[in-house]
Coordinates of C-alpha atoms and ligand atoms in Angstrom, one line a residue:
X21 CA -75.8 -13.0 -58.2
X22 CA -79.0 -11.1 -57.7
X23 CA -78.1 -8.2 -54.8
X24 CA -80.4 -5.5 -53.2
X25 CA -78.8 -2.3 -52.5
X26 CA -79.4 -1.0 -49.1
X27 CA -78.8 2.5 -49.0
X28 CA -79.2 5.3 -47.0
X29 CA -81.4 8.1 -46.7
X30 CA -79.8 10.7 -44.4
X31 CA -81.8 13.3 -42.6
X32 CA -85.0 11.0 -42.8
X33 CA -84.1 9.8 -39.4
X34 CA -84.8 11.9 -36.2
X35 CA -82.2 12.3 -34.0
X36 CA -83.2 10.8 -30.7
X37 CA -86.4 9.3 -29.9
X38 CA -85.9 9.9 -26.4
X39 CA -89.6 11.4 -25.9
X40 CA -91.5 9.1 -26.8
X41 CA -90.2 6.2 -24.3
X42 CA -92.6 6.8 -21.0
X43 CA -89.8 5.3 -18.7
X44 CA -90.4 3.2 -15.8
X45 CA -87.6 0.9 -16.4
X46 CA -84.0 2.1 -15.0
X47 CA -81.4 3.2 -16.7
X48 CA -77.5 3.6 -16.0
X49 CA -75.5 7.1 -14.7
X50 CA -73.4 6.5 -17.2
X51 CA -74.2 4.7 -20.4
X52 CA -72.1 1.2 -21.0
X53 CA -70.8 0.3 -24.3
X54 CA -72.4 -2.7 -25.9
X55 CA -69.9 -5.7 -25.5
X56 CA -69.9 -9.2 -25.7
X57 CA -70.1 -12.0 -23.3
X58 CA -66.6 -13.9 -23.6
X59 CA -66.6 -16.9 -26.2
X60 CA -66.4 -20.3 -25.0
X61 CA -62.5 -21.4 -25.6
X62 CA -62.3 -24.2 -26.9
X63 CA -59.5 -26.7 -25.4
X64 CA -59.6 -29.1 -28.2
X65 CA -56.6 -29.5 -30.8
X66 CA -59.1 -31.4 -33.6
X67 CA -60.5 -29.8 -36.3
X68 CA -63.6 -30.1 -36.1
X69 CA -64.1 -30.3 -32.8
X70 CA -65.3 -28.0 -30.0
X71 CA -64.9 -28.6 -26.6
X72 CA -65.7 -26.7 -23.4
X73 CA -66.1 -26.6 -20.2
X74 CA -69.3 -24.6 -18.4
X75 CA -69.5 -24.5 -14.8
X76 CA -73.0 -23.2 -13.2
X77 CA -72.0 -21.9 -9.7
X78 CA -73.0 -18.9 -7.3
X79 CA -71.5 -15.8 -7.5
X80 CA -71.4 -12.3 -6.4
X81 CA -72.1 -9.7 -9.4
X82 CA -73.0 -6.0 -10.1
X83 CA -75.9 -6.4 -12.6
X84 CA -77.3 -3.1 -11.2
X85 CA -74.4 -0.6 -11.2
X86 CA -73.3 0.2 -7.3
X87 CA -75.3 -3.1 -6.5
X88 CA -73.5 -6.6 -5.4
X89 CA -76.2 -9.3 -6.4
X90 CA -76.3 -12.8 -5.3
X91 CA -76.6 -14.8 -8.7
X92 CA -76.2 -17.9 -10.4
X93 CA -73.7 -18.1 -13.7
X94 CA -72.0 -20.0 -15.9
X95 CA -68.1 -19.4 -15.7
X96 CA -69.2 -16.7 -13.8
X97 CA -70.5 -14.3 -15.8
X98 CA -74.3 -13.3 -16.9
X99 CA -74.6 -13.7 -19.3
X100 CA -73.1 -16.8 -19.4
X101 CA -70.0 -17.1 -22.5
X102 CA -71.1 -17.9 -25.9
X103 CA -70.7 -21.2 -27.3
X104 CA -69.8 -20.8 -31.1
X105 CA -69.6 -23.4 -33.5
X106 CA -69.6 -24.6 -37.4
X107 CA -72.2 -26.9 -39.4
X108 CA -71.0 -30.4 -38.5
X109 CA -68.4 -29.5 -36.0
X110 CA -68.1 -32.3 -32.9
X111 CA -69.6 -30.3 -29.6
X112 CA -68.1 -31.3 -26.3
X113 CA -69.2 -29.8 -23.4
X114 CA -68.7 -30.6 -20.2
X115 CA -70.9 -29.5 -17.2
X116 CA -70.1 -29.2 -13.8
X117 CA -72.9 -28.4 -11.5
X118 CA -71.4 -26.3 -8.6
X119 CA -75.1 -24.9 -8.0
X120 CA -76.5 -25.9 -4.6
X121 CA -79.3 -27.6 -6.4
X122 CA -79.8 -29.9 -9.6
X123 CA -79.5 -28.5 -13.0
X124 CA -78.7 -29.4 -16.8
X125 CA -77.4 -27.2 -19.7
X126 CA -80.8 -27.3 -22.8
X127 CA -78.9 -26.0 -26.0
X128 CA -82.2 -24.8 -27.1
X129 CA -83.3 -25.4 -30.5
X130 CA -80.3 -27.2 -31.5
X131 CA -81.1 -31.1 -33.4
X132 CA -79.1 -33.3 -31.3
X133 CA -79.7 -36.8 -29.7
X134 CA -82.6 -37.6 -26.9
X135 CA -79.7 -38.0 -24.4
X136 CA -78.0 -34.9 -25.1
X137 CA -80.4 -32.0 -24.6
X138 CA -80.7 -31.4 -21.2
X139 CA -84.2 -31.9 -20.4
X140 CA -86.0 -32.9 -17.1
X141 CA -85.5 -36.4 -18.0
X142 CA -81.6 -35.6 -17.6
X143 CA -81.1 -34.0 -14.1
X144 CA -77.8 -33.4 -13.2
X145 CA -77.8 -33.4 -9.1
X146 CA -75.8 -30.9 -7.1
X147 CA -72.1 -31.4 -7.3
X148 CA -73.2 -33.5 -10.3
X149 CA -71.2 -33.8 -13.8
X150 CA -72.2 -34.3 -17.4
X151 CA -70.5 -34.8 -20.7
X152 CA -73.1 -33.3 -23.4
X153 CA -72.0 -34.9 -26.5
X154 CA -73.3 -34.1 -30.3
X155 CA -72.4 -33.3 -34.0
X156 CA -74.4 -30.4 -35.0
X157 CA -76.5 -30.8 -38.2
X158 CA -75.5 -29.3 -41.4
X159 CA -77.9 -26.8 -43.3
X160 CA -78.7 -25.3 -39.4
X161 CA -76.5 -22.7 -39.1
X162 CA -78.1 -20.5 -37.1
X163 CA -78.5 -18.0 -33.3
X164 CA -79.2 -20.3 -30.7
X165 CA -79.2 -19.9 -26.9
X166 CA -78.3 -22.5 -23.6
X167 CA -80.7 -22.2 -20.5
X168 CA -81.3 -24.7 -17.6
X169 CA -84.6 -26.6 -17.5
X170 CA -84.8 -29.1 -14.3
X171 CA -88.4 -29.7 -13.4
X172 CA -90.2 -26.9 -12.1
X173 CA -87.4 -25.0 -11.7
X174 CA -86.1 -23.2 -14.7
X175 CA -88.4 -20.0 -13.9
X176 CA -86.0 -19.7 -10.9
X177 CA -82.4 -20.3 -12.5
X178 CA -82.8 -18.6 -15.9
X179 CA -83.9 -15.4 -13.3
X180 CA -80.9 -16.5 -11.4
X181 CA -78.8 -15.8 -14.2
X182 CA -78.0 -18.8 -16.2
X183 CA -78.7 -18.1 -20.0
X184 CA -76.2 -17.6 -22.8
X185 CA -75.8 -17.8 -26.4
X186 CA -74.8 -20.8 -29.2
X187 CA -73.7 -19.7 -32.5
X188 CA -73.5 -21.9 -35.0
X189 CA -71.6 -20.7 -38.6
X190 CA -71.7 -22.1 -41.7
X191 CA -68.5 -22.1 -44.1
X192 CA -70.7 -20.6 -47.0
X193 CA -72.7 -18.2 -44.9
X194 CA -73.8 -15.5 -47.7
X195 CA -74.0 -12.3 -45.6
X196 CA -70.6 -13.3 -43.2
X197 CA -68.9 -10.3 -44.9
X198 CA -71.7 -8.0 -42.8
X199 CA -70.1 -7.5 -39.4
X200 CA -72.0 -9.1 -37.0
X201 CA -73.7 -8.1 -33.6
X202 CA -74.7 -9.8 -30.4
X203 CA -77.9 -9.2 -28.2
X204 CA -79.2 -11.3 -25.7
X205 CA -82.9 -9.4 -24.2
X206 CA -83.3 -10.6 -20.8
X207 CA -85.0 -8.8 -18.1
X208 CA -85.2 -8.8 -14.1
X209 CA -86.5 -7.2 -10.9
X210 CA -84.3 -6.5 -7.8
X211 CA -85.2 -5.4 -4.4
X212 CA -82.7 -2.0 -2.7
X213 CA -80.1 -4.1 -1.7
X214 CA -79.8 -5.6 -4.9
X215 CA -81.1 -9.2 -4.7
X216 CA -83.0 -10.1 -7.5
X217 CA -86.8 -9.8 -6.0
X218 CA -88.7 -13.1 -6.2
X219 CA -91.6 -12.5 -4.1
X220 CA -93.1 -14.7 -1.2
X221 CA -95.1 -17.5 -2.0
X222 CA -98.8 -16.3 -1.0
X223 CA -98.0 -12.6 -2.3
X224 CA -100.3 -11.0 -4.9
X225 CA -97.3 -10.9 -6.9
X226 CA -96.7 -14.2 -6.8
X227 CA -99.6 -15.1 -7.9
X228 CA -99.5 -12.3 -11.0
X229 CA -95.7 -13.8 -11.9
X230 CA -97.6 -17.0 -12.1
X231 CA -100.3 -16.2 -14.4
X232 CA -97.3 -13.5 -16.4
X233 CA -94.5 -15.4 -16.0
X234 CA -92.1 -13.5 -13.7
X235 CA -91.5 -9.8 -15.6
X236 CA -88.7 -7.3 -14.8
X237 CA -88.5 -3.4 -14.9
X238 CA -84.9 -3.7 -15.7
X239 CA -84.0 -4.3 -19.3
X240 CA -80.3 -5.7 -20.1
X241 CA -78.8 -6.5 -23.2
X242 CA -75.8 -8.9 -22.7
X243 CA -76.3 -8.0 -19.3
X244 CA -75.5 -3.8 -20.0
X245 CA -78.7 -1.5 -18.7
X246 CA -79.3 0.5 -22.1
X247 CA -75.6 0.5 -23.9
X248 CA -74.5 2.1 -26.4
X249 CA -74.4 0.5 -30.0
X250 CA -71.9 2.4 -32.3
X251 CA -72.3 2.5 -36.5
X252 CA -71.7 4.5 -39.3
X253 CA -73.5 6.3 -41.4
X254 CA -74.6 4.3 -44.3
X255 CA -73.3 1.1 -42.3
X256 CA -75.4 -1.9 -42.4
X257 CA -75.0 -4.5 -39.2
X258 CA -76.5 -7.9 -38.8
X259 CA -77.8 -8.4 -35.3
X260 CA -78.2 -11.6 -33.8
X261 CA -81.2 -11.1 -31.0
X262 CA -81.9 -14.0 -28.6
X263 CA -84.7 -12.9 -25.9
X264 CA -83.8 -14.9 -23.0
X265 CA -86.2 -13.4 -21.0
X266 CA -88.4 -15.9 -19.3
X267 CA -91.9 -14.3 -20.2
X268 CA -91.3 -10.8 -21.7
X269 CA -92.3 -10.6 -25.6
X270 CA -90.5 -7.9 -27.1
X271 CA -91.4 -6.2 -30.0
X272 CA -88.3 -4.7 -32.0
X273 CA -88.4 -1.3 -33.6
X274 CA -85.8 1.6 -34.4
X275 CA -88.5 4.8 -35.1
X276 CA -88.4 6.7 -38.2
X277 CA -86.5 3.0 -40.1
X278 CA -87.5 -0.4 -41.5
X279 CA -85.9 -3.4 -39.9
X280 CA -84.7 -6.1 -42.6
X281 CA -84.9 -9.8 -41.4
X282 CA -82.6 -12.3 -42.5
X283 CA -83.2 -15.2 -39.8
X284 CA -85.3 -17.0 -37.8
X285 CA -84.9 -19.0 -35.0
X286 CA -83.1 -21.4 -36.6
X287 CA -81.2 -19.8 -39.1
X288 CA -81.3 -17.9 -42.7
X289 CA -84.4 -16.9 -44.2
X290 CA -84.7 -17.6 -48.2
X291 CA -85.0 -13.7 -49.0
X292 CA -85.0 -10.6 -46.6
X293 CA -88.0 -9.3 -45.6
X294 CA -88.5 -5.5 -44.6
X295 CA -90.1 -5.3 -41.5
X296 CA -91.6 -2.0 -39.3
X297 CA -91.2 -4.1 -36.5
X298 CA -90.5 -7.6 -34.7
X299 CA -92.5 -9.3 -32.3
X300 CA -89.8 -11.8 -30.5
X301 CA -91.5 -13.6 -28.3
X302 CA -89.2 -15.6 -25.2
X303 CA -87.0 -18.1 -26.6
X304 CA -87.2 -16.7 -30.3
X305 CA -84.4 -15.2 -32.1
X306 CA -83.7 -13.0 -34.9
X307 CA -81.4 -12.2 -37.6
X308 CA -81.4 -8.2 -38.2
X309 CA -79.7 -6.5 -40.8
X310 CA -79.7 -2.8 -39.7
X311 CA -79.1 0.0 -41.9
X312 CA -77.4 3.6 -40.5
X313 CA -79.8 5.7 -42.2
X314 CA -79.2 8.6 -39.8
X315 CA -76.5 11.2 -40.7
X316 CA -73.0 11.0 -38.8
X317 CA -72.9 12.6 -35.1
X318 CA -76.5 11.3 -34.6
X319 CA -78.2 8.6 -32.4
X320 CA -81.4 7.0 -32.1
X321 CA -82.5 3.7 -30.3
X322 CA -83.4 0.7 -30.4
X323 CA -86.5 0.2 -28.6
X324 CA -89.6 -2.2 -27.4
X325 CA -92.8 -1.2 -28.4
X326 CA -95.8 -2.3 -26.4
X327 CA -97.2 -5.5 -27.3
X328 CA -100.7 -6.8 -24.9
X329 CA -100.1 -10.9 -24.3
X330 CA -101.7 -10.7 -21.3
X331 CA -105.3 -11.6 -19.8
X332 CA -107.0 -7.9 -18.4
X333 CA -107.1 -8.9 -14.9
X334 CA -103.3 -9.0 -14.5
X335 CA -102.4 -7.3 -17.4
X336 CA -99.1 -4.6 -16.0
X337 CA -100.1 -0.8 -15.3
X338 CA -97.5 0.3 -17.8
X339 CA -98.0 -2.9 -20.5
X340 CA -98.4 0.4 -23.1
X341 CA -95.2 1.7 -22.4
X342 CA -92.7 1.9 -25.0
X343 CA -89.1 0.8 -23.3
X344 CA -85.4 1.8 -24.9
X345 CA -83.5 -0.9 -25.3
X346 CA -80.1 0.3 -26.7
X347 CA -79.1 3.7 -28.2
X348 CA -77.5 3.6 -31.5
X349 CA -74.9 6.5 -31.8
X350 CA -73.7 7.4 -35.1
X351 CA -70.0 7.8 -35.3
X352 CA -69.0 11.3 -37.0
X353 CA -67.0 9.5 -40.0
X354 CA -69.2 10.7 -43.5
X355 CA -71.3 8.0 -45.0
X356 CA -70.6 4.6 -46.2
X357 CA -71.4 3.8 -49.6
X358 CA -74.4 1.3 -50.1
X359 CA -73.8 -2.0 -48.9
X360 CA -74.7 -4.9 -50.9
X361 CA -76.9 -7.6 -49.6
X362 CA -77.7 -11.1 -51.8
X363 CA -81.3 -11.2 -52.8
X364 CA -81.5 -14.9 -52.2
X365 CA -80.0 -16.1 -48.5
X366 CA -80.5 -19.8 -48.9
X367 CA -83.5 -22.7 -50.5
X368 CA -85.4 -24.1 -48.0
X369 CA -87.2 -26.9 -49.6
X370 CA -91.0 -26.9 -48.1
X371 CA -91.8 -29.9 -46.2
X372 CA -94.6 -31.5 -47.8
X373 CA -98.4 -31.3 -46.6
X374 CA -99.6 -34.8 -48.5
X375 CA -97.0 -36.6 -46.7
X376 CA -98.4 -36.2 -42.8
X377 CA -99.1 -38.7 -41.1
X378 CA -101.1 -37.1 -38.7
X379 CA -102.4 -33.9 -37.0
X380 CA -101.6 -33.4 -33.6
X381 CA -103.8 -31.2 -31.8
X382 CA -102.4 -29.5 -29.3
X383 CA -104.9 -27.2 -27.0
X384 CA -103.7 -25.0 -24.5
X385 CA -105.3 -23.5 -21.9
X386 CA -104.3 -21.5 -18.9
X387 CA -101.1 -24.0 -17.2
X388 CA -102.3 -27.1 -19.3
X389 CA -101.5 -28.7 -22.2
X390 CA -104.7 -30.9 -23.2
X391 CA -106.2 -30.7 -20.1
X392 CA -103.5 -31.9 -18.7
X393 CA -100.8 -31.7 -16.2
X394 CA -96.9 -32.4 -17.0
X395 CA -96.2 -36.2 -15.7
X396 CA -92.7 -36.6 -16.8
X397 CA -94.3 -40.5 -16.3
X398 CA -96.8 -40.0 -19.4
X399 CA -96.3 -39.9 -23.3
X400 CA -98.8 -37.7 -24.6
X401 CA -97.7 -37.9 -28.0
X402 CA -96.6 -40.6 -30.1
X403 CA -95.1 -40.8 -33.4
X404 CA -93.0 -42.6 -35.3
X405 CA -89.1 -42.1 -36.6
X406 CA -89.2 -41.0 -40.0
X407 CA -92.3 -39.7 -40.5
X408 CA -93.8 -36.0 -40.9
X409 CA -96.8 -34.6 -39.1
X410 CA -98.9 -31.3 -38.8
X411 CA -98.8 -30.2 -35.0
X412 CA -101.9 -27.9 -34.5
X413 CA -101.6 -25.6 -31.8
X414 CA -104.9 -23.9 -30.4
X415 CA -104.7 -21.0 -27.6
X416 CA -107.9 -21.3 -26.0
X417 CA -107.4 -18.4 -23.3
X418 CA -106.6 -14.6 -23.3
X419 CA -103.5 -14.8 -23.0
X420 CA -100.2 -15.6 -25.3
X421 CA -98.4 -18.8 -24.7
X422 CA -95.1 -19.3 -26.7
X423 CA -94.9 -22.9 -27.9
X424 CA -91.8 -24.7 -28.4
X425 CA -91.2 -28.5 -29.2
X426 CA -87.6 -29.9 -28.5
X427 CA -85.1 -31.7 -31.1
X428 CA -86.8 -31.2 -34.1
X429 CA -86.9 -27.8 -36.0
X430 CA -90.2 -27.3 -38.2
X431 CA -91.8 -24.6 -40.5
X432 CA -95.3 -22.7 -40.2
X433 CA -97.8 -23.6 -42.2
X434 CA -100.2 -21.0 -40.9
X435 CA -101.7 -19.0 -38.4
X436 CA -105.5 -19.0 -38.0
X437 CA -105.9 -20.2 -41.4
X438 CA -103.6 -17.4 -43.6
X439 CA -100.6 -18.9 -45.1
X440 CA -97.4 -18.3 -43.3
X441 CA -95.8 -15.3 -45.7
X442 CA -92.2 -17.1 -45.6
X443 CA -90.5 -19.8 -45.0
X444 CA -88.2 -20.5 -42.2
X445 CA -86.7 -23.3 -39.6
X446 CA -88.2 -22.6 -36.4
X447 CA -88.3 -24.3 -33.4
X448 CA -91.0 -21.5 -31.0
X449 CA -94.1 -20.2 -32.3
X450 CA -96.0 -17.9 -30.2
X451 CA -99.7 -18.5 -30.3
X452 CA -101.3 -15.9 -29.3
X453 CA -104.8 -15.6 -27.6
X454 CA -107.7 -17.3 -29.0
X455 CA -105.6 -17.9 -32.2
X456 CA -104.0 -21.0 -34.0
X457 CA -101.0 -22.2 -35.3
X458 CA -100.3 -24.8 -37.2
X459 CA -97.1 -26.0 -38.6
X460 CA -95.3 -29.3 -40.1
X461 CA -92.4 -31.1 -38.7
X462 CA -90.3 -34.5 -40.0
X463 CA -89.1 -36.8 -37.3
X464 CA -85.4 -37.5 -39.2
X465 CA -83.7 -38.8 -36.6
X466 CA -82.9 -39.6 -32.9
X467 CA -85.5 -41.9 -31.5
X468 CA -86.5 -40.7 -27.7
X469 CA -88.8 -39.0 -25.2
X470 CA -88.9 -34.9 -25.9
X471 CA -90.6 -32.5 -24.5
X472 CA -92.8 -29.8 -26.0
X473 CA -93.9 -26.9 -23.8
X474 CA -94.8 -23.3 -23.4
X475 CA -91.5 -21.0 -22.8
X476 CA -93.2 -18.6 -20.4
X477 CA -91.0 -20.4 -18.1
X478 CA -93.7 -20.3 -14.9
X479 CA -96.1 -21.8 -17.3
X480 CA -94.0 -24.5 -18.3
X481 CA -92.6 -24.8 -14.3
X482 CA -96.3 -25.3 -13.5
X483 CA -96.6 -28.0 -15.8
X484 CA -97.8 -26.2 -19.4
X485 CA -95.3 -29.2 -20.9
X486 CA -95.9 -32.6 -22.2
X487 CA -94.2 -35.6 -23.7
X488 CA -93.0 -36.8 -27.4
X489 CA -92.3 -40.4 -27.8
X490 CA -90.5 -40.7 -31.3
X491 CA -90.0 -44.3 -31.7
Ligands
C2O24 CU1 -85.8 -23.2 -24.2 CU2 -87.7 -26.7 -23.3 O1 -86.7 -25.0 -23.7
CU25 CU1 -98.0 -20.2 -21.4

């Protein structure tokens, strides 16, 4: 088989990048080490199966060090544990809905019956219990993610605390042999006693967290403020990134290195692609390979670089600010020798152009989809099992708005009118101001009502979120 050789070029890389981050976002006393959130055990004796139990509740953390904080979890922990999974594995997973209010677990981006994903149409109440049932799809081996997403309140839990990650393997996963990494972006903004700070309703803030999305000066991943990441010299990692944040687009970069994508949201890529850096915008995930091109002893970071989806007027005072996200320190062992990477991760046969049935347009504006409203009473779109369309997504406003359509994964065509440069299973796009997307999608299977939405979560709250009828 065809292999690219990553190596490493020692001394290229500065050692700390510390400088050039303008900080307004906290940081730790003492620097945590990057762990994981516990895995999801799984209480069934089949092969084959995978069945677990998630419990949203309240709780009492310390997200902020020295801080207790009222928050919501799942099995108490925030992030919640990670579901993992293989290609055609049975998923059971029941929900218990200890939350004073009504909720539902949205395994988002995952292809799995109407009656299974957890949208509005699927409230569980208070106190409430649900049995999500479903055989995950082979060929989507992928990073995935679970969030709430009652009606009008998601905004509210996923700042609460209820987000974790799905993992789904495949037995004949090319690059499993790389060891693997975890990190979930999410962000959040606490008053001094350590609540998280959702301001009053009339508040100028309010009304900017409406027009933003809600934002927070406090960057986690897996819930850690800036950990430490550990790798070797000449050691090459595949990092799965999930931003779970519910408005923040994050734009990867480690200075003075390429980043070398392998995934998309919904899984491998067909090659890598060498990338200076990675816009991820909320709900979107990533598959990283990252190369330890600095010598041993040294560190460097991980960091978001300043990306503008915002309209001017409420645009953030330090929107230009480059954040650190995680430092990368280099153990002292000497270098690795080259790691080698396939040159081909998997086919991904192009859905076909001639074959649409039809072009949805989709225009959005600022909080409506079409004009319109959310009326979870309404199909805006209809269309009809089996067939393929082209969904044409037009940002008519100044400001970015993530789109993402439920239960079927589809592929970019392109973006105002330039080819997409590869091909991948997504199932977000962002589209950013003024600009178009376009991108083709087959209905396979499971007839139903699904939603499609932007995942700035107060958009979507506010009703930037309409309705597929597959029939
Ligand atoms: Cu990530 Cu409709 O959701
Ligand atoms: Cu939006």
């Amino acid at each position: 088989m065809l292999v690219v050789l990553l190596t490493t070029t020692p001394g290229m890389q500065a050692m700390t990048q510390h400088a050039s981050s303008a900080r307004s976002v906290a940081t730790a006393p003492t620097a945590p080490t990057l762990s994981n959130p516990p895995v999801l055990k799984n209480i069934s004796s089949k092969t084959g199966t995978v069945e677990v139990t998630i419990t949203a509740a309240p709780a009492r953390l310390e997200l902020v060090p020295g801080k207790l904080t009222d928050v919501y979890a799942y099995n108490g922990s925030v992030p919640g544990p990670t579901l993992e999974a293989h290609e055609g594995d049975r998923v059971i997973i029941h929900f218990r809905n200890n939350l004073p209010e009504a909720s539902t677990i949205h395994c988002h981006g995952v292809h799995l019956p109407a009656a299974m994903d957890g949208s509005p149409f699927g409230l569980i109440p208070a106190g409430g219990h649900f049995d999500y049932e479903f055989t995950i799809k082979r060929g989507t081996a992928g990073t995935y993610w679970y969030h709430p997403h009652p009606d009008v309140r998601s905004e509210y839990q996923v700042a609460m605390g209820l987000f974790g990650a799905l993992i789904v393997r495949a037995n004949d996963d090319p690059i499993a042999a790389i060891p693997e990494r975890l990190l979930i972006l999410s962000d959040n903004r606490f008053r001094p006693d350590g609540a998280i700070d959702f301001p009053d309703s009339n508040s100028v803030q309010a009304e900017v967290d409406e027009e933003n999305g809600r934002e927070g000066n406090v960057l986690f991943v897996n819930g850690h403020i800036m950990p430490t990441l550990s790798i070797r010299s000449g050691e090459v990692q595949r990092w799965r990134v999930i931003n779970a944040s519910p408005s923040r687009i994050y734009r990867l970069a480690i200075p003075g290195q390429t980043l070398v994508q392998v995934a998309s949201d919904d899984g491998l890529l067909e090659h890598p692609v060498e990338m200076k850096d990675i816009l991820l915008a909320n709900s979107e995930r990533v598959e990283l390979l990252v190369r330890g091109t600095g010598p041993p002893s040294s560190q460097t970071e991980l960091q978001t670089l300043p990306y503008d989806r915002y309209m001017p007027q409420t645009r953030p005072p330090n929107w230009n600010a480059t954040h650190s996200l995680v430092t990368l320190r280099y153990s002292d062992a000497p270098p690795m020798p080259p790691v080698a990477v396939p040159a081909v991760l998997r086919v991904i046969p192009a859905l076909d152009t001639m074959k649409a049935a039809a072009t949805q347009v989709i225009v959005m504006s600022q909080g409506l989809i079409n004009g319109r409203m959310m009326d979870m009473n309404r199909v805006d779109v209809h269309a009809t099992l089996g067939t393929t369309e082209i969904w044409q997504l037009e940002n008519v406003v100044g400001m970015d708005h993530p789109f993402h359509l439920h239960g079927f994964q589809f592929q970019v065509l392109d973006r105002n009118g330039v080819p997409e440069k590869f091909r991948s299973w997504k199932d977000v796009v962002n589209v950013p101001k003024h600009e178009s997307v376009r991108f083709i999608v087959q209905y396979t299977d499971f007839p139903g009502k699904w939603m499609f939405h932007c995942h700035i979560l107060a958009h979507e709250d506010h009703g930037m979120m309409g309705v597929l009828e597959v029939q």
